Amino acid sequence: MANPPPSAPAAVRQAITAGNELIGKPYRYGGGHKTFYDDAYDCSGAVSYVLHAIGRLETPTPSRSFRGYGEGGAGRWMTVYASRGHVFLVIAGLRFDTGYGDHTHGPRWQTRSRPANGYVLRHPTGL
């Protein structure tokens, strides 16, 4: 589980809370695509869930579509890293991802960085 920094804006605290709600859910390709509320999630389903929880996404979105999400570049508090086949979030310095690092899959927080070559960086407006 992750804890937001005390100075984090409300939307960042809500995003971290939403990410925490998915910890322990298994990975399933296509999980979270038909509805935000599912019993398993893939990368874009998990990212969609978090962004929806803070009122920044209306429908579940596939990975490649996040390449045009929000505003360009890294955000101050939150950054979406999107490629054609994968997406993950960095929120307040913590990576919310479904893989890479410890050979397990499913939504979780990571402190270890991930190579971002080929990713487009985007962020929700104001964050």
mmCIF file of C-alpha atoms in Angstrom:
data_model
loop_
_atom_site.group_PDB
_atom_site.id
_atom_site.type_symbol
_atom_site.label_atom_id
_atom_site.label_comp_id
_atom_site.label_asym_id
_atom_site.label_seq_id
_atom_site.Cartn_x
_atom_site.Cartn_y
_atom_site.Cartn_z
ATOM 1 C CA MET A 1 0.000 0.000 0.000
ATOM 2 C CA ALA A 2 1.130 3.538 -0.676
ATOM 3 C CA ASN A 3 0.666 6.633 1.454
ATOM 4 C CA PRO A 4 0.366 10.059 -0.126
ATOM 5 C CA PRO A 5 2.716 12.843 0.930
ATOM 6 C CA PRO A 6 1.052 15.274 3.367
ATOM 7 C CA SER A 7 1.476 18.123 0.863
ATOM 8 C CA ALA A 8 -0.259 16.240 -1.975
ATOM 9 C CA PRO A 9 -3.382 17.770 -3.523
ATOM 10 C CA ALA A 10 -6.698 16.018 -2.886
ATOM 11 C CA ALA A 11 -6.735 14.448 -6.382
ATOM 12 C CA VAL A 12 -3.332 12.867 -5.756
ATOM 13 C CA ARG A 13 -4.466 11.470 -2.408
ATOM 14 C CA GLN A 14 -7.593 10.084 -4.104
ATOM 15 C CA ALA A 15 -5.492 8.542 -6.907
ATOM 16 C CA ILE A 16 -3.256 6.766 -4.404
ATOM 17 C CA THR A 17 -6.292 5.523 -2.491
ATOM 18 C CA ALA A 18 -7.781 4.199 -5.748
ATOM 19 C CA GLY A 19 -4.507 2.458 -6.629
ATOM 20 C CA ASN A 20 -4.447 0.869 -3.169
ATOM 21 C CA GLU A 21 -7.930 -0.555 -3.820
ATOM 22 C CA LEU A 22 -6.511 -2.651 -6.679
ATOM 23 C CA ILE A 23 -3.518 -4.074 -4.803
ATOM 24 C CA GLY A 24 -3.860 -7.858 -4.657
ATOM 25 C CA LYS A 25 -6.132 -8.069 -7.703
ATOM 26 C CA PRO A 26 -4.756 -10.466 -10.301
ATOM 27 C CA TYR A 27 -3.624 -9.562 -13.796
ATOM 28 C CA ARG A 28 -5.933 -10.451 -16.674
ATOM 29 C CA TYR A 29 -5.512 -9.212 -20.222
ATOM 30 C CA GLY A 30 -8.560 -7.027 -20.900
ATOM 31 C CA GLY A 31 -9.365 -6.730 -17.196
ATOM 32 C CA GLY A 32 -11.037 -3.427 -16.418
ATOM 33 C CA HIS A 33 -11.902 -2.692 -20.046
ATOM 34 C CA LYS A 34 -15.651 -3.332 -20.047
ATOM 35 C CA THR A 35 -16.199 -1.693 -16.681
ATOM 36 C CA PHE A 36 -14.014 0.172 -14.222
ATOM 37 C CA TYR A 37 -15.012 -2.359 -11.555
ATOM 38 C CA ASP A 38 -13.626 -5.810 -12.314
ATOM 39 C CA ASP A 39 -12.107 -8.774 -10.474
ATOM 40 C CA ALA A 40 -8.788 -8.564 -12.391
ATOM 41 C CA TYR A 41 -6.971 -5.795 -14.276
ATOM 42 C CA ASP A 42 -4.458 -5.317 -17.026
ATOM 43 C CA CYS A 43 -2.239 -2.241 -17.267
ATOM 44 C CA SER A 44 -4.701 0.056 -19.001
ATOM 45 C CA GLY A 45 -7.629 -1.187 -16.918
ATOM 46 C CA ALA A 46 -5.724 -0.315 -13.740
ATOM 47 C CA VAL A 47 -4.659 3.117 -15.009
ATOM 48 C CA SER A 48 -8.216 3.774 -16.206
ATOM 49 C CA TYR A 49 -9.570 2.871 -12.760
ATOM 50 C CA VAL A 50 -7.261 5.340 -10.998
ATOM 51 C CA LEU A 51 -7.926 8.190 -13.414
ATOM 52 C CA HIS A 52 -11.669 7.569 -13.278
ATOM 53 C CA ALA A 53 -11.566 7.623 -9.464
ATOM 54 C CA ILE A 54 -10.254 11.197 -9.573
ATOM 55 C CA GLY A 55 -12.768 12.298 -12.213
ATOM 56 C CA ARG A 56 -10.223 12.477 -15.053
ATOM 57 C CA LEU A 57 -11.473 9.651 -17.307
ATOM 58 C CA GLU A 58 -15.006 8.781 -18.379
ATOM 59 C CA THR A 59 -14.540 5.374 -20.026
ATOM 60 C CA PRO A 60 -11.978 2.573 -19.715
ATOM 61 C CA THR A 61 -9.211 3.256 -22.216
ATOM 62 C CA PRO A 62 -6.700 0.944 -23.974
ATOM 63 C CA SER A 63 -2.945 1.542 -23.615
ATOM 64 C CA ARG A 64 -2.312 3.122 -27.008
ATOM 65 C CA SER A 65 -5.070 5.715 -26.483
ATOM 66 C CA PHE A 66 -3.272 7.102 -23.432
ATOM 67 C CA ARG A 67 -0.611 8.404 -25.836
ATOM 68 C CA GLY A 68 -2.957 11.360 -26.418
ATOM 69 C CA TYR A 69 -4.357 11.673 -22.893
ATOM 70 C CA GLY A 70 -4.392 14.973 -20.986
ATOM 71 C CA GLU A 71 -1.457 17.309 -21.465
ATOM 72 C CA GLY A 72 1.956 16.514 -22.906
ATOM 73 C CA GLY A 73 4.997 15.874 -20.764
ATOM 74 C CA ALA A 74 5.564 14.886 -17.184
ATOM 75 C CA GLY A 75 3.230 16.263 -14.572
ATOM 76 C CA ARG A 76 4.220 17.713 -11.225
ATOM 77 C CA TRP A 77 2.342 15.044 -9.233
ATOM 78 C CA MET A 78 1.233 12.450 -11.758
ATOM 79 C CA THR A 79 2.581 11.197 -15.080
ATOM 80 C CA VAL A 80 1.075 8.653 -17.454
ATOM 81 C CA TYR A 81 3.691 6.648 -19.378
ATOM 82 C CA ALA A 82 2.048 5.243 -22.502
ATOM 83 C CA SER A 83 3.302 3.088 -25.345
ATOM 84 C CA ARG A 84 1.306 1.245 -27.959
ATOM 85 C CA GLY A 85 1.199 -1.887 -25.800
ATOM 86 C CA HIS A 86 1.640 -0.775 -22.186
ATOM 87 C CA VAL A 87 0.762 2.038 -19.810
ATOM 88 C CA PHE A 88 1.666 2.838 -16.217
ATOM 89 C CA LEU A 89 1.440 5.768 -13.822
ATOM 90 C CA VAL A 90 3.912 7.520 -11.588
ATOM 91 C CA ILE A 91 2.096 9.266 -8.763
ATOM 92 C CA ALA A 92 4.033 11.325 -6.203
ATOM 93 C CA GLY A 93 7.182 9.442 -7.170
ATOM 94 C CA LEU A 94 5.715 5.922 -6.896
ATOM 95 C CA ARG A 95 5.181 3.744 -9.952
ATOM 96 C CA PHE A 96 1.751 2.119 -10.236
ATOM 97 C CA ASP A 97 2.177 -0.723 -12.725
ATOM 98 C CA THR A 98 1.093 -4.284 -13.480
ATOM 99 C CA GLY A 99 4.511 -5.723 -14.182
ATOM 100 C CA TYR A 100 8.245 -5.264 -14.554
ATOM 101 C CA GLY A 101 10.572 -5.809 -11.706
ATOM 102 C CA ASP A 102 9.741 -8.878 -9.688
ATOM 103 C CA HIS A 103 8.215 -11.220 -12.295
ATOM 104 C CA THR A 104 4.716 -10.980 -10.793
ATOM 105 C CA HIS A 105 1.744 -9.397 -12.489
ATOM 106 C CA GLY A 106 -1.185 -7.396 -11.240
ATOM 107 C CA PRO A 107 -1.653 -3.818 -10.055
ATOM 108 C CA ARG A 108 0.875 -2.743 -7.437
ATOM 109 C CA TRP A 109 3.174 0.061 -6.328
ATOM 110 C CA GLN A 110 6.872 -0.043 -7.135
ATOM 111 C CA THR A 111 9.753 2.160 -6.044
ATOM 112 C CA ARG A 112 12.008 0.738 -8.760
ATOM 113 C CA SER A 113 11.998 2.730 -11.998
ATOM 114 C CA ARG A 114 11.199 1.208 -15.357
ATOM 115 C CA PRO A 115 12.915 1.990 -18.671
ATOM 116 C CA ALA A 116 10.740 4.485 -20.508
ATOM 117 C CA ASN A 117 12.219 4.408 -24.013
ATOM 118 C CA GLY A 118 9.367 4.487 -26.520
ATOM 119 C CA TYR A 119 6.852 5.819 -24.000
ATOM 120 C CA VAL A 120 4.952 9.071 -24.385
ATOM 121 C CA LEU A 121 4.634 11.087 -21.161
ATOM 122 C CA ARG A 122 1.290 12.714 -20.453
ATOM 123 C CA HIS A 123 -0.422 14.071 -17.369
ATOM 124 C CA PRO A 124 -3.844 15.101 -16.136
ATOM 125 C CA THR A 125 -4.334 18.858 -16.421
ATOM 126 C CA GLY A 126 -3.094 20.626 -13.304
ATOM 127 C CA LEU A 127 -1.327 17.603 -11.843
#
